[in-house]
PDB file of N, CA and C in Angstrom:
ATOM      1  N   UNK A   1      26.632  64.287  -6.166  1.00  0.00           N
ATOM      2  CA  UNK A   1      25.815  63.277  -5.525  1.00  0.00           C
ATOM      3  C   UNK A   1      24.923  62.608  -6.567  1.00  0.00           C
ATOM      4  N   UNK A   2      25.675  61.871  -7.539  1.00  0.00           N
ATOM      5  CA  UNK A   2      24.733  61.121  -7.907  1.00  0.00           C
ATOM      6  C   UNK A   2      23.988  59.936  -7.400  1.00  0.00           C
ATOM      7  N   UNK A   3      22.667  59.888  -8.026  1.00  0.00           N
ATOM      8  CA  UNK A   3      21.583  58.634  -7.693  1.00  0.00           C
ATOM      9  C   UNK A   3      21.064  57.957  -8.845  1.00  0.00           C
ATOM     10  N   UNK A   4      21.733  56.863  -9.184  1.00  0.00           N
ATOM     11  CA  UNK A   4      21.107  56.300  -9.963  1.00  0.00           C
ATOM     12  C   UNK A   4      19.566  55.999  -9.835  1.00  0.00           C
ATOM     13  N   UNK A   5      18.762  55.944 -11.244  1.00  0.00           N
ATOM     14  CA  UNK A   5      17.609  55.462 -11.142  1.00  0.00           C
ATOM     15  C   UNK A   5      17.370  54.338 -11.261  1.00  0.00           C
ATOM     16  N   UNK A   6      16.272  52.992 -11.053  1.00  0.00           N
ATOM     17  CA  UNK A   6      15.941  51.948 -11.483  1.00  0.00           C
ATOM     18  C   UNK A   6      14.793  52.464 -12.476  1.00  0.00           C
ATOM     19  N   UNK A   7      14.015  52.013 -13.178  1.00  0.00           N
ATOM     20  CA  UNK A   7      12.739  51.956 -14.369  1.00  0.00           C
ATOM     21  C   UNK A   7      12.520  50.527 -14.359  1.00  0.00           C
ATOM     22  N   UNK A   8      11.632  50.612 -13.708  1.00  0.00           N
ATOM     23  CA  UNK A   8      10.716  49.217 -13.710  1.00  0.00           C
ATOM     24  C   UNK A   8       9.341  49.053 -14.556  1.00  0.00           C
ATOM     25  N   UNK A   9       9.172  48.592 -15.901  1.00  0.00           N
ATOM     26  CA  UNK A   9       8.652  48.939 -16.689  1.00  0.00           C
ATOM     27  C   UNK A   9       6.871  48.453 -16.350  1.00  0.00           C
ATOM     28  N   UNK A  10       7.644  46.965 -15.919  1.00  0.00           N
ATOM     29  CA  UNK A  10       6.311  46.155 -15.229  1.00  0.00           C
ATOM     30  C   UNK A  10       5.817  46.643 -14.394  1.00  0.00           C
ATOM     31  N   UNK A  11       6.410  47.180 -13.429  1.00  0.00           N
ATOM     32  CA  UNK A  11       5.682  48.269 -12.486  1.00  0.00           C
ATOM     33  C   UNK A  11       4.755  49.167 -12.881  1.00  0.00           C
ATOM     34  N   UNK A  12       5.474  50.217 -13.288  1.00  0.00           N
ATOM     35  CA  UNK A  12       4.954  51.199 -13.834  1.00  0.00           C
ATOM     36  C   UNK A  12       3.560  50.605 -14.853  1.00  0.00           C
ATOM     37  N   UNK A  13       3.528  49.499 -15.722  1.00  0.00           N
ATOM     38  CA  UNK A  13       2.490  49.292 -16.346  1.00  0.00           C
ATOM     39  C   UNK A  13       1.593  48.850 -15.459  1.00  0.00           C
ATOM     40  N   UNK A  14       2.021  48.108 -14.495  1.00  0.00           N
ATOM     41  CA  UNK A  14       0.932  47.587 -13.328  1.00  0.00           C
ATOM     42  C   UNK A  14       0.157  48.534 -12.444  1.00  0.00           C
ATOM     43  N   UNK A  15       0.570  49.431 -11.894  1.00  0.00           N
ATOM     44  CA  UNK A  15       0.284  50.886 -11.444  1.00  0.00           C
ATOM     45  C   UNK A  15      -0.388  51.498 -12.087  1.00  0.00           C
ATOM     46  N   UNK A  16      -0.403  51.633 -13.922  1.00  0.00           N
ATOM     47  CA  UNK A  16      -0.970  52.715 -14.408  1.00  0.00           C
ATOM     48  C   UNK A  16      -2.834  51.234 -14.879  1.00  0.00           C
ATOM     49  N   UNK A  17      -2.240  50.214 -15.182  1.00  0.00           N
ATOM     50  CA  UNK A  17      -3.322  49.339 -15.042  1.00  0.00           C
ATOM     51  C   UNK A  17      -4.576  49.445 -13.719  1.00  0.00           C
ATOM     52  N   UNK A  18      -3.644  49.751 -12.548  1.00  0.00           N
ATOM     53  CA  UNK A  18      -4.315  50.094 -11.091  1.00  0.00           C
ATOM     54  C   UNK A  18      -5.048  50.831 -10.591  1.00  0.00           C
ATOM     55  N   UNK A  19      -4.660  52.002 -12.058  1.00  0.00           N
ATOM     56  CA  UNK A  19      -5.303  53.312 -11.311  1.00  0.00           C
ATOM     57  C   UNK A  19      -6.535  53.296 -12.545  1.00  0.00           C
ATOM     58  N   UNK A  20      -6.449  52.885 -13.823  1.00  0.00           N
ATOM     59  CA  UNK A  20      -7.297  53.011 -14.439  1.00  0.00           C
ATOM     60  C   UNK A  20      -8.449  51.614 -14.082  1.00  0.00           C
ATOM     61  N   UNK A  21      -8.336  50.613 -13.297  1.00  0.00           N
ATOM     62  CA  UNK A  21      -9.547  49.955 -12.548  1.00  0.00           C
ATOM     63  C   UNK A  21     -10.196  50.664 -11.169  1.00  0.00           C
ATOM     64  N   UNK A  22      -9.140  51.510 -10.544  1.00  0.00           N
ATOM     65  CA  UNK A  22      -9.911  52.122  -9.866  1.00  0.00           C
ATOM     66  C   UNK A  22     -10.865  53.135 -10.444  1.00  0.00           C
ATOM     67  N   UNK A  23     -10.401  54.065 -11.669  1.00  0.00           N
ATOM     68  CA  UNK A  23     -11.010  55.144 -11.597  1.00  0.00           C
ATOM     69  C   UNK A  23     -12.298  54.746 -12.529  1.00  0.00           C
ATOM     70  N   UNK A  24     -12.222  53.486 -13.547  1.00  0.00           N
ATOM     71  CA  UNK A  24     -13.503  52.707 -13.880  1.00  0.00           C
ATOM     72  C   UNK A  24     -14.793  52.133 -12.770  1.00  0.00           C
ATOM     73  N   UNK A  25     -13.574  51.401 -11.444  1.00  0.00           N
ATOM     74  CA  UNK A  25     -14.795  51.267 -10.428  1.00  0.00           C
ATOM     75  C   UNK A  25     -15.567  52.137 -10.071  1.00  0.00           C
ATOM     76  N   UNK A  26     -15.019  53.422  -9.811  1.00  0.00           N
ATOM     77  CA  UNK A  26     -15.764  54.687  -9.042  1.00  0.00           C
ATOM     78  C   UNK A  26     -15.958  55.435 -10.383  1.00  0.00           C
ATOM     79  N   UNK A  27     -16.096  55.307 -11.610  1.00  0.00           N
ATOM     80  CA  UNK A  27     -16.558  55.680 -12.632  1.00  0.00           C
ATOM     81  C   UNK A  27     -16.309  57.162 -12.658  1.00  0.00           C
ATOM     82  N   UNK A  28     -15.092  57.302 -12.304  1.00  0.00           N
ATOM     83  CA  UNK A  28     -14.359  59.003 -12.496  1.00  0.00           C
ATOM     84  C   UNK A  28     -13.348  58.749 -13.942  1.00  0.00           C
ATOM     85  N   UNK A  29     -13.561  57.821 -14.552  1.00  0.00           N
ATOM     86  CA  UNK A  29     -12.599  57.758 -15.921  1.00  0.00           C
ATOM     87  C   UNK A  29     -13.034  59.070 -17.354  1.00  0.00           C
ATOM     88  N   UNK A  30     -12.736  59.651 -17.633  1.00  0.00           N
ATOM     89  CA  UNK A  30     -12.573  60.598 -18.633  1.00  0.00           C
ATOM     90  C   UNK A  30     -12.479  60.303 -20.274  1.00  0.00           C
ATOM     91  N   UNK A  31     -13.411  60.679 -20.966  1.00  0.00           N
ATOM     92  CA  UNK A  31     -13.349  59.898 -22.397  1.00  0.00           C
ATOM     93  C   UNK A  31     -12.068  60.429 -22.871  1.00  0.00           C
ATOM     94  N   UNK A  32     -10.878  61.355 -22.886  1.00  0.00           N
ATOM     95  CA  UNK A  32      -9.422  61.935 -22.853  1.00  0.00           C
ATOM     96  C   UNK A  32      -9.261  60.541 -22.285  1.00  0.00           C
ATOM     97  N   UNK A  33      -8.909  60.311 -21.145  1.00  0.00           N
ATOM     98  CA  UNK A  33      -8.321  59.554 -20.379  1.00  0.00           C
ATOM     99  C   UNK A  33      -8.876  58.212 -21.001  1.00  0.00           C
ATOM    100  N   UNK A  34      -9.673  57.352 -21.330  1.00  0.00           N
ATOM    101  CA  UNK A  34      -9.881  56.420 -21.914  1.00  0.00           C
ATOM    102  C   UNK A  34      -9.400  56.505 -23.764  1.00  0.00           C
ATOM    103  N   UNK A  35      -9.604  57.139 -24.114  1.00  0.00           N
ATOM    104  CA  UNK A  35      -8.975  57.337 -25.482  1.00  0.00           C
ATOM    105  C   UNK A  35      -7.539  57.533 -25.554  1.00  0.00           C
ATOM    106  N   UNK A  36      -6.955  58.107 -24.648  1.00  0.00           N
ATOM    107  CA  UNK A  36      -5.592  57.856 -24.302  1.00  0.00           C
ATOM    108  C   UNK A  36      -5.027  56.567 -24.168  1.00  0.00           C
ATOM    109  N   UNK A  37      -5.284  56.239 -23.276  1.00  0.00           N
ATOM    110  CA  UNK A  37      -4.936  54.736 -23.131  1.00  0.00           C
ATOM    111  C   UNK A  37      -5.202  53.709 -24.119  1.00  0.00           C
ATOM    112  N   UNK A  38      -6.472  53.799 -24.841  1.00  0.00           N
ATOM    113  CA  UNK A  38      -6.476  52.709 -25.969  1.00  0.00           C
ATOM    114  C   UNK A  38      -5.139  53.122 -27.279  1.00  0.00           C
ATOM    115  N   UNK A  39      -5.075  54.713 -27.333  1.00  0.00           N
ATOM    116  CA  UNK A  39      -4.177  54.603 -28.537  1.00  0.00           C
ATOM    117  C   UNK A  39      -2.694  54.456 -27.777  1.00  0.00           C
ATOM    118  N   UNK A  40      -2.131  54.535 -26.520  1.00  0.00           N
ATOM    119  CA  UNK A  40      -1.366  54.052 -26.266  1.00  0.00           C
ATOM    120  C   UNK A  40      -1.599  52.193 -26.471  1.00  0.00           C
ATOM    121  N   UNK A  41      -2.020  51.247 -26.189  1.00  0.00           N
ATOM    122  CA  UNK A  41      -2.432  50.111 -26.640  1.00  0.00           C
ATOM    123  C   UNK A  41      -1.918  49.787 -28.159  1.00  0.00           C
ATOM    124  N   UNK A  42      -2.891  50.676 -28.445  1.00  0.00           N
ATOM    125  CA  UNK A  42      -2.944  50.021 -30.089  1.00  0.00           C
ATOM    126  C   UNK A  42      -1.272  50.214 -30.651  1.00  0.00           C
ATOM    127  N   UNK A  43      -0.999  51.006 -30.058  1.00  0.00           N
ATOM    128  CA  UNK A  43       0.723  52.128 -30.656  1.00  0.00           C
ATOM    129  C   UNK A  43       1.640  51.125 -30.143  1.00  0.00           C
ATOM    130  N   UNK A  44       1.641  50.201 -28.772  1.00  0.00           N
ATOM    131  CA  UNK A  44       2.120  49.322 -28.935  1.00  0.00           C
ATOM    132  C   UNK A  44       2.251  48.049 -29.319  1.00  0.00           C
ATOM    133  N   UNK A  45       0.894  47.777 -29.553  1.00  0.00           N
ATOM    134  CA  UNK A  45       0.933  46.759 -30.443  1.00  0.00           C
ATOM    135  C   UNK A  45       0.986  46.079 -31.588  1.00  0.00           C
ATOM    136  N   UNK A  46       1.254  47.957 -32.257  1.00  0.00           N
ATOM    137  CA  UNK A  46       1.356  47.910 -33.865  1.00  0.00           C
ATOM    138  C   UNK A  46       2.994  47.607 -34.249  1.00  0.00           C
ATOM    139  N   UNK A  47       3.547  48.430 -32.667  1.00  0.00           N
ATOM    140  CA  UNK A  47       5.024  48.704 -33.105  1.00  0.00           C
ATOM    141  C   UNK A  47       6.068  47.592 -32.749  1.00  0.00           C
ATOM    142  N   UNK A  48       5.175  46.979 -31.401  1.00  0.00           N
ATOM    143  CA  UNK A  48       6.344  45.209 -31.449  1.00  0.00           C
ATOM    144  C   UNK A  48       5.579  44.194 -32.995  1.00  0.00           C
ATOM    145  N   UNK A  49       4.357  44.152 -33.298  1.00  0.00           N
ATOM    146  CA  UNK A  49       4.213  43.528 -34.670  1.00  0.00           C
ATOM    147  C   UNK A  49       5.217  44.060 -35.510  1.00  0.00           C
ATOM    148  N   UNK A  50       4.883  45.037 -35.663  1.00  0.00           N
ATOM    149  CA  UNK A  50       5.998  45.588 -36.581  1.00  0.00           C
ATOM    150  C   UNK A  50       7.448  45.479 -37.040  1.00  0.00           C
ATOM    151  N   UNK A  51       8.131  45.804 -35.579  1.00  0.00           N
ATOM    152  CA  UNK A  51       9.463  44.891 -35.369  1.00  0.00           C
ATOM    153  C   UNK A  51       9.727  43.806 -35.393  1.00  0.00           C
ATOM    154  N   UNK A  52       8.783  42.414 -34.913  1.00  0.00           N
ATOM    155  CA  UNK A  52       9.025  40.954 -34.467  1.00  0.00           C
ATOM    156  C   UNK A  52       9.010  40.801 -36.097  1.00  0.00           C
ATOM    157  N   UNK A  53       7.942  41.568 -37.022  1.00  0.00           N
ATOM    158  CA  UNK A  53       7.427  40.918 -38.488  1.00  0.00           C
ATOM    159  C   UNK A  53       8.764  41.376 -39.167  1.00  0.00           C
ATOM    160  N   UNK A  54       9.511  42.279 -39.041  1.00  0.00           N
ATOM    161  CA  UNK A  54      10.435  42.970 -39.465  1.00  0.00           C
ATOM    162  C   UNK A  54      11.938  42.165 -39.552  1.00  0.00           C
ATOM    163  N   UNK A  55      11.811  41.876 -38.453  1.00  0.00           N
ATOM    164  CA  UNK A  55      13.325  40.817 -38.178  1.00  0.00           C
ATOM    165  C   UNK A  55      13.351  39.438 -38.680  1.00  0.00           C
ATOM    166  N   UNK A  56      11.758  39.315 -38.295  1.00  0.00           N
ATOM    167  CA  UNK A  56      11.789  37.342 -38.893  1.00  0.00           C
ATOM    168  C   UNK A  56      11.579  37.460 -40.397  1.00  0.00           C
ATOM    169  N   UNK A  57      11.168  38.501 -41.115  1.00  0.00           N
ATOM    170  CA  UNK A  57      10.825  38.736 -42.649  1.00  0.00           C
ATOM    171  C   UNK A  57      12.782  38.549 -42.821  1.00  0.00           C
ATOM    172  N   UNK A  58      13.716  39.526 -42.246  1.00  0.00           N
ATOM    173  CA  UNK A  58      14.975  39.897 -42.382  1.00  0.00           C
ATOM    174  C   UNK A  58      15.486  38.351 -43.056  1.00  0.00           C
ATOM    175  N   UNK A  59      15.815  37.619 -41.475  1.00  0.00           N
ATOM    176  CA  UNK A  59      15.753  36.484 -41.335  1.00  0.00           C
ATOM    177  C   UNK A  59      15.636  35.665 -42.409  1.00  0.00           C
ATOM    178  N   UNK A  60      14.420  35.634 -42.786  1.00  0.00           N
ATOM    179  CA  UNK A  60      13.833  34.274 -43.670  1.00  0.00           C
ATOM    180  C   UNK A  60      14.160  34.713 -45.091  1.00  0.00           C
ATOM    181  N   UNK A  61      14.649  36.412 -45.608  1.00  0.00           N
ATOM    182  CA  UNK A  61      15.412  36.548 -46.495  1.00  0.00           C
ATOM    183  C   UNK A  61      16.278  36.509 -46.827  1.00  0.00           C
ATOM    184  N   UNK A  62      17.319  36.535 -46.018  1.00  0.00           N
ATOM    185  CA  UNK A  62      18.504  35.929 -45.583  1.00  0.00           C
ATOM    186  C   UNK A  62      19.075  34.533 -45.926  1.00  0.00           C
ATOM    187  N   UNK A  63      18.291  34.162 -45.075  1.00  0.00           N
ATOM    188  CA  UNK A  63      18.194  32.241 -45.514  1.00  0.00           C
ATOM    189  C   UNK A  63      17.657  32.134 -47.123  1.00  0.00           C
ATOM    190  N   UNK A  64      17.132  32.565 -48.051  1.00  0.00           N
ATOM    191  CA  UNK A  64      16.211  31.626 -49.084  1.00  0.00           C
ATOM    192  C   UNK A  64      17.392  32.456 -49.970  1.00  0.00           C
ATOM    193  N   UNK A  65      18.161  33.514 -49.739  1.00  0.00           N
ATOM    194  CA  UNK A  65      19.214  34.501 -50.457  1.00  0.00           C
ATOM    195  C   UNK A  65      20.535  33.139 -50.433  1.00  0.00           C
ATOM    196  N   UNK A  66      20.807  32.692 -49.237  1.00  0.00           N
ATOM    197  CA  UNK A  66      22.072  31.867 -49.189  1.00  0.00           C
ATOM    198  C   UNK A  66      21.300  30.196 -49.929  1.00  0.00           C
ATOM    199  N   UNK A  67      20.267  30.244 -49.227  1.00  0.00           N
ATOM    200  CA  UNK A  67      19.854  28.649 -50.327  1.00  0.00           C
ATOM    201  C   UNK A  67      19.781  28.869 -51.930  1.00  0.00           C
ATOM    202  N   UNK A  68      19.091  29.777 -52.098  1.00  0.00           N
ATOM    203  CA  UNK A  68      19.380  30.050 -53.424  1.00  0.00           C
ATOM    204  C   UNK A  68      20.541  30.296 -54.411  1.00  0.00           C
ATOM    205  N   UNK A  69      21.859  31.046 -53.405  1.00  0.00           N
ATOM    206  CA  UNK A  69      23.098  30.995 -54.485  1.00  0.00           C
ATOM    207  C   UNK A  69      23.600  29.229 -54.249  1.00  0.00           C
ATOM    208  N   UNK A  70      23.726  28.330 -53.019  1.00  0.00           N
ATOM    209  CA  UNK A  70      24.134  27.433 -52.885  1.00  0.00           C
ATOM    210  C   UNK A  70      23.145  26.522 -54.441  1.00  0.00           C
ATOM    211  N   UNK A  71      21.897  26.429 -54.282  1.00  0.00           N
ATOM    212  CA  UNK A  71      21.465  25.564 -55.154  1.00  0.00           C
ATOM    213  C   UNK A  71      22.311  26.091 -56.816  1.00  0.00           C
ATOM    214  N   UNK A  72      22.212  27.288 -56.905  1.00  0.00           N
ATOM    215  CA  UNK A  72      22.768  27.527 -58.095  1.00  0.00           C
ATOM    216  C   UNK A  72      24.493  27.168 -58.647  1.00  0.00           C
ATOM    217  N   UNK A  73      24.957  27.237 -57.674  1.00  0.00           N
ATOM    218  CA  UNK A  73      26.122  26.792 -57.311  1.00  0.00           C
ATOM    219  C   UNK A  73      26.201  25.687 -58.029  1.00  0.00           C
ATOM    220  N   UNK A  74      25.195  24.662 -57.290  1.00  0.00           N
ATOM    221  CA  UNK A  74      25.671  23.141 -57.657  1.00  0.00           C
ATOM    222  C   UNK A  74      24.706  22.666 -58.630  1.00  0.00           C
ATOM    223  N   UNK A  75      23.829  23.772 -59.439  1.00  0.00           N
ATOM    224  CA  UNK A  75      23.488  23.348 -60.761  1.00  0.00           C
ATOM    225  C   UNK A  75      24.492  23.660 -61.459  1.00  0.00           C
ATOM    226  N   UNK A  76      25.069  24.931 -62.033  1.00  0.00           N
ATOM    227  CA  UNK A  76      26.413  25.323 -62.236  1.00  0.00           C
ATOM    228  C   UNK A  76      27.677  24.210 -62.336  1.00  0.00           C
ATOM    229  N   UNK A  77      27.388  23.697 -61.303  1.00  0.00           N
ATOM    230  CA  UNK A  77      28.567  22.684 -61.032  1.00  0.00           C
ATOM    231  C   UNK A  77      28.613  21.514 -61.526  1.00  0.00           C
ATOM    232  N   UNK A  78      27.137  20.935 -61.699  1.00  0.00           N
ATOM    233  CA  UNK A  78      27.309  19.705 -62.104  1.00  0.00           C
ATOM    234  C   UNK A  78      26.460  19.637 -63.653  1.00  0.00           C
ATOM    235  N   UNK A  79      26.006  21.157 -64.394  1.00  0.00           N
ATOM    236  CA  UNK A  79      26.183  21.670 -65.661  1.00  0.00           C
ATOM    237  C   UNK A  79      27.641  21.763 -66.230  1.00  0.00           C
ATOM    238  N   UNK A  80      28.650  22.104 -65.631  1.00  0.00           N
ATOM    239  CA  UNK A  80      30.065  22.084 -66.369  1.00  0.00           C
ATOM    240  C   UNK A  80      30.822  21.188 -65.887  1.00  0.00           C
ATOM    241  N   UNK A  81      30.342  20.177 -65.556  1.00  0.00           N
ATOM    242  CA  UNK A  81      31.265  18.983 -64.677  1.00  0.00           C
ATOM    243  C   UNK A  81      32.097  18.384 -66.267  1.00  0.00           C
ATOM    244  N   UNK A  82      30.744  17.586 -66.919  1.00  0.00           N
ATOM    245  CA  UNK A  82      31.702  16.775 -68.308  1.00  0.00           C
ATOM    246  C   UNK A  82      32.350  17.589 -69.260  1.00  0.00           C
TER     247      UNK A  82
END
């Protein structure tokens, strides 16, 4: 009997957003429980920088690697032309 699961990520972040305004309103929040949550924060926001900077760095080395043999190419080329 299997059951697949769904993971709804937005959910789940919205929910855990929900419970930490409630437990700030009624001021039952926990310096654990608040220090938790900021280094979850920071952990993700170090680690999509990280990746997005990672791929477009890839990227843009990529490109200046192929412009660069092309330009050399056609110095090359039009150095041994005569």
């Amino acid at each position: 009997e299997y059951r697949p699961r769904y993971y709804d990520q937005q959910k789940e972040r919205k929910q855990e957003l929900e419970r930490m305004v409630n437990e700030v309103r009624t001021g039952q929040v926990s310096d654990e429980r608040r220090s938790e949550r900021m280094r979850q924060q920071i952990g993700s926001k170090w680690t999509a920088r990280r990746t997005t900077r990672k791929g477009a760095t890839t990227g843009q080395g990529v490109r200046f690697l192929l412009i660069a043999i092309v330009l050399a190419g056609l110095v090359w080329l039009f150095l041994n032309w005569g």
